[in-house]
Amino acid sequence: MAAAPLRLAPSILGADFARLGEEVRALDEAGADWIHLDVMDGHFVPNISFGPDVVKALRPLTTKTFDVHLMIAPADAYLAAFAAAGADVITVHAEAGPHLHRSLQAIRALGKRAGVALNPGTPAAVVEPVLDLVDVVLVMSVNPGFGGQAFIPSVCETIRRVGAMAAGRPIAIEVDGGITVETAPEAVRAGASVLVAGSAALKGGAACYAANIAALRGAAEAASGAWA
Ligand code: DX5
Ligand code: ZN
């Protein structure tokens, strides 16, 4: 089977929040495929980031896919606001509520691509009953809440299991957390095709974004040849 196209999704969590619009423009020009937007509520995860008004304010600045990662519970009450704000992919955590199927139905009903995120401690099997409603499975390779954490290698087994379950379906497997030029190859060999990178993409400031993204892409592409 042909490998899914690789996509680099820099996370703006590591950006200069005082200059967020310029940061998004810089990431676009530096070669980001998707822009990853980490929404945190201080409840589902122990940190607070930003909400739909910030997504809306950034939307006119780029035509790149807005990949909105909701680390919030409950999520359902906010899905319409993120859709209206211009999200393209809306991802909810499987652990964030008792009604994952309903959340995914709601995202699809809003005309958006639906994603399910799995924490490192969550088994891959959780996504199996909802695969018909899923466009993206986001496998967390750190415990969500903060950028700059170390990649947890055991999640590669989760990526492999999700890949086996999703085989033949138009589902992208995304990996998020601790992705660097060292860890990206491992995640890609396991089957990830969308790589979120916060620290590794944004280190050094805007002047470095293009080189950072190119390095990550090169490391991922070199490993994608190893796909079965
Ligand atoms: C963590 C977020 C990630 C984070 C990644 O909770 O979901 O998207 O920004 O940052 P790094 O790449 O630094 O681990
Ligand atoms: Zn994220």
mmCIF file of N, CA and C and ligand atoms in Angstrom, residues 9-14 36-40 45 47 69 71 93 119 138 140-151 174-180 196-201, ligand 1:
data_model
loop_
_atom_site.group_PDB
_atom_site.id
_atom_site.type_symbol
_atom_site.label_atom_id
_atom_site.label_comp_id
_atom_site.label_asym_id
_atom_site.label_seq_id
_atom_site.Cartn_x
_atom_site.Cartn_y
_atom_site.Cartn_z
ATOM 1 N N ALA A 9 3.143 19.536 10.960
ATOM 2 C CA ALA A 9 2.153 20.400 11.611
ATOM 3 C C ALA A 9 2.788 21.095 12.811
ATOM 4 N N PRO A 10 3.455 22.221 12.588
ATOM 5 C CA PRO A 10 4.027 22.951 13.723
ATOM 6 C C PRO A 10 2.929 23.416 14.685
ATOM 7 N N SER A 11 3.207 23.286 15.974
ATOM 8 C CA SER A 11 2.267 23.744 17.000
ATOM 9 C C SER A 11 2.631 25.157 17.418
ATOM 10 N N ILE A 12 1.625 26.028 17.457
ATOM 11 C CA ILE A 12 1.898 27.410 17.868
ATOM 12 C C ILE A 12 1.987 27.552 19.386
ATOM 13 N N LEU A 13 1.875 26.422 20.095
ATOM 14 C CA LEU A 13 1.994 26.503 21.556
ATOM 15 C C LEU A 13 3.356 27.092 21.959
ATOM 16 N N GLY A 14 4.354 26.847 21.152
ATOM 17 C CA GLY A 14 5.689 27.349 21.468
ATOM 18 C C GLY A 14 5.996 28.702 20.830
ATOM 19 N N HIS A 36 -0.947 23.529 13.788
ATOM 20 C CA HIS A 36 -1.539 22.793 14.912
ATOM 21 C C HIS A 36 -1.832 23.773 16.044
ATOM 22 N N LEU A 37 -3.096 23.783 16.491
ATOM 23 C CA LEU A 37 -3.519 24.745 17.511
ATOM 24 C C LEU A 37 -3.965 23.972 18.751
ATOM 25 N N ASP A 38 -3.209 24.111 19.818
ATOM 26 C CA ASP A 38 -3.432 23.354 21.049
ATOM 27 C C ASP A 38 -4.320 24.143 22.004
ATOM 28 N N VAL A 39 -5.523 23.630 22.216
ATOM 29 C CA VAL A 39 -6.495 24.308 23.086
ATOM 30 C C VAL A 39 -6.555 23.559 24.421
ATOM 31 N N MET A 40 -6.253 24.248 25.499
ATOM 32 C CA MET A 40 -6.161 23.629 26.833
ATOM 33 C C MET A 40 -7.030 24.393 27.822
ATOM 34 N N VAL A 45 -6.467 19.066 31.072
ATOM 35 C CA VAL A 45 -5.001 19.093 31.174
ATOM 36 C C VAL A 45 -4.604 20.229 32.124
ATOM 37 N N ASN A 47 -3.029 22.911 32.168
ATOM 38 C CA ASN A 47 -2.505 24.135 31.572
ATOM 39 C C ASN A 47 -3.648 24.794 30.813
ATOM 40 N N HIS A 69 -6.551 20.941 18.147
ATOM 41 C CA HIS A 69 -6.421 19.834 19.101
ATOM 42 C C HIS A 69 -7.050 20.274 20.417
ATOM 43 N N MET A 71 -7.881 19.899 24.006
ATOM 44 C CA MET A 71 -7.578 19.220 25.274
ATOM 45 C C MET A 71 -8.485 19.842 26.329
ATOM 46 N N HIS A 93 -10.341 14.414 22.581
ATOM 47 C CA HIS A 93 -9.713 13.286 23.260
ATOM 48 C C HIS A 93 -10.726 12.210 23.586
ATOM 49 N N ASN A 119 -4.357 9.514 24.661
ATOM 50 C CA ASN A 119 -3.241 9.734 25.580
ATOM 51 C C ASN A 119 -2.300 8.528 25.555
ATOM 52 N N LEU A 138 -5.018 10.994 16.385
ATOM 53 C CA LEU A 138 -3.848 11.689 16.935
ATOM 54 C C LEU A 138 -3.334 10.884 18.134
ATOM 55 N N MET A 140 -0.936 10.678 21.114
ATOM 56 C CA MET A 140 -0.077 11.535 21.945
ATOM 57 C C MET A 140 1.184 10.758 22.323
ATOM 58 N N SER A 141 2.327 11.387 22.076
ATOM 59 C CA SER A 141 3.594 10.757 22.450
ATOM 60 C C SER A 141 4.228 11.458 23.659
ATOM 61 N N VAL A 142 3.434 12.307 24.317
ATOM 62 C CA VAL A 142 3.738 12.825 25.665
ATOM 63 C C VAL A 142 2.384 12.916 26.373
ATOM 64 N N ASN A 143 2.402 13.094 27.669
ATOM 65 C CA ASN A 143 1.143 13.379 28.366
ATOM 66 C C ASN A 143 0.779 14.829 28.075
ATOM 67 N N PRO A 144 -0.458 15.070 27.587
ATOM 68 C CA PRO A 144 -0.784 16.394 27.079
ATOM 69 C C PRO A 144 -0.785 17.470 28.162
ATOM 70 N N GLY A 145 -0.488 18.673 27.742
ATOM 71 C CA GLY A 145 -0.529 19.814 28.643
ATOM 72 C C GLY A 145 0.607 20.798 28.439
ATOM 73 N N PHE A 146 1.740 20.284 27.982
ATOM 74 C CA PHE A 146 2.917 21.150 27.872
ATOM 75 C C PHE A 146 3.761 20.762 26.663
ATOM 76 N N GLY A 147 4.391 21.771 26.064
ATOM 77 C CA GLY A 147 5.398 21.501 25.051
ATOM 78 C C GLY A 147 6.717 21.144 25.730
ATOM 79 N N GLY A 148 7.652 20.690 24.927
ATOM 80 C CA GLY A 148 9.006 20.484 25.424
ATOM 81 C C GLY A 148 9.246 19.229 26.239
ATOM 82 N N GLN A 149 8.322 18.274 26.185
ATOM 83 C CA GLN A 149 8.515 17.032 26.938
ATOM 84 C C GLN A 149 9.174 15.973 26.048
ATOM 85 N N ALA A 150 9.667 14.913 26.708
ATOM 86 C CA ALA A 150 10.370 13.859 25.973
ATOM 87 C C ALA A 150 9.390 12.851 25.372
ATOM 88 N N PHE A 151 9.664 12.455 24.141
ATOM 89 C CA PHE A 151 8.913 11.445 23.398
ATOM 90 C C PHE A 151 8.863 10.127 24.179
ATOM 91 N N GLU A 174 -1.635 10.775 13.208
ATOM 92 C CA GLU A 174 -0.859 11.943 13.608
ATOM 93 C C GLU A 174 -0.178 11.620 14.934
ATOM 94 N N VAL A 175 1.042 12.074 15.092
ATOM 95 C CA VAL A 175 1.761 11.874 16.346
ATOM 96 C C VAL A 175 2.111 13.244 16.909
ATOM 97 N N ASP A 176 1.975 13.387 18.221
ATOM 98 C CA ASP A 176 2.068 14.716 18.839
ATOM 99 C C ASP A 176 2.797 14.624 20.175
ATOM 100 N N GLY A 177 3.973 15.251 20.235
ATOM 101 C CA GLY A 177 4.699 15.366 21.495
ATOM 102 C C GLY A 177 6.115 14.850 21.400
ATOM 103 N N GLY A 178 7.076 15.735 21.632
ATOM 104 C CA GLY A 178 8.477 15.317 21.658
ATOM 105 C C GLY A 178 9.027 14.922 20.305
ATOM 106 N N ILE A 179 8.397 15.410 19.220
ATOM 107 C CA ILE A 179 8.898 15.062 17.880
ATOM 108 C C ILE A 179 10.098 15.952 17.542
ATOM 109 N N THR A 180 11.196 15.295 17.196
ATOM 110 C CA THR A 180 12.447 15.966 16.824
ATOM 111 C C THR A 180 13.013 15.226 15.612
ATOM 112 N N VAL A 196 3.281 16.451 14.441
ATOM 113 C CA VAL A 196 3.171 17.731 15.156
ATOM 114 C C VAL A 196 4.536 18.007 15.782
ATOM 115 N N ALA A 197 4.980 19.239 15.661
ATOM 116 C CA ALA A 197 6.233 19.602 16.324
ATOM 117 C C ALA A 197 6.096 21.003 16.888
ATOM 118 N N GLY A 198 6.271 21.121 18.196
ATOM 119 C CA GLY A 198 6.260 22.428 18.842
ATOM 120 C C GLY A 198 7.684 22.936 18.973
ATOM 121 N N SER A 199 8.367 22.470 19.999
ATOM 122 C CA SER A 199 9.720 22.958 20.290
ATOM 123 C C SER A 199 10.670 22.796 19.111
ATOM 124 N N ALA A 200 10.642 21.638 18.461
ATOM 125 C CA ALA A 200 11.625 21.371 17.404
ATOM 126 C C ALA A 200 11.383 22.239 16.174
ATOM 127 N N ALA A 201 10.137 22.618 15.926
ATOM 128 C CA ALA A 201 9.836 23.462 14.763
ATOM 129 C C ALA A 201 10.100 24.934 15.058
HETATM 130 C C1 DX5 B 1 1.082 18.971 24.129
HETATM 131 C C2 DX5 B 1 0.568 19.493 22.824
HETATM 132 C C3 DX5 B 1 1.570 19.444 21.736
HETATM 133 C C4 DX5 B 1 2.781 20.313 21.992
HETATM 134 C C5 DX5 B 1 3.935 19.686 21.310
HETATM 135 O O1 DX5 B 1 0.034 18.838 25.028
HETATM 136 O O2 DX5 B 1 -0.557 18.742 22.378
HETATM 137 O O3 DX5 B 1 0.998 19.751 20.463
HETATM 138 O O4 DX5 B 1 2.656 21.624 21.543
HETATM 139 O O5 DX5 B 1 5.099 20.330 21.698
HETATM 140 P P1 DX5 B 1 6.503 19.588 21.624
HETATM 141 O O6 DX5 B 1 6.746 19.279 20.159
HETATM 142 O O7 DX5 B 1 7.451 20.574 22.176
HETATM 143 O O8 DX5 B 1 6.397 18.321 22.429
#
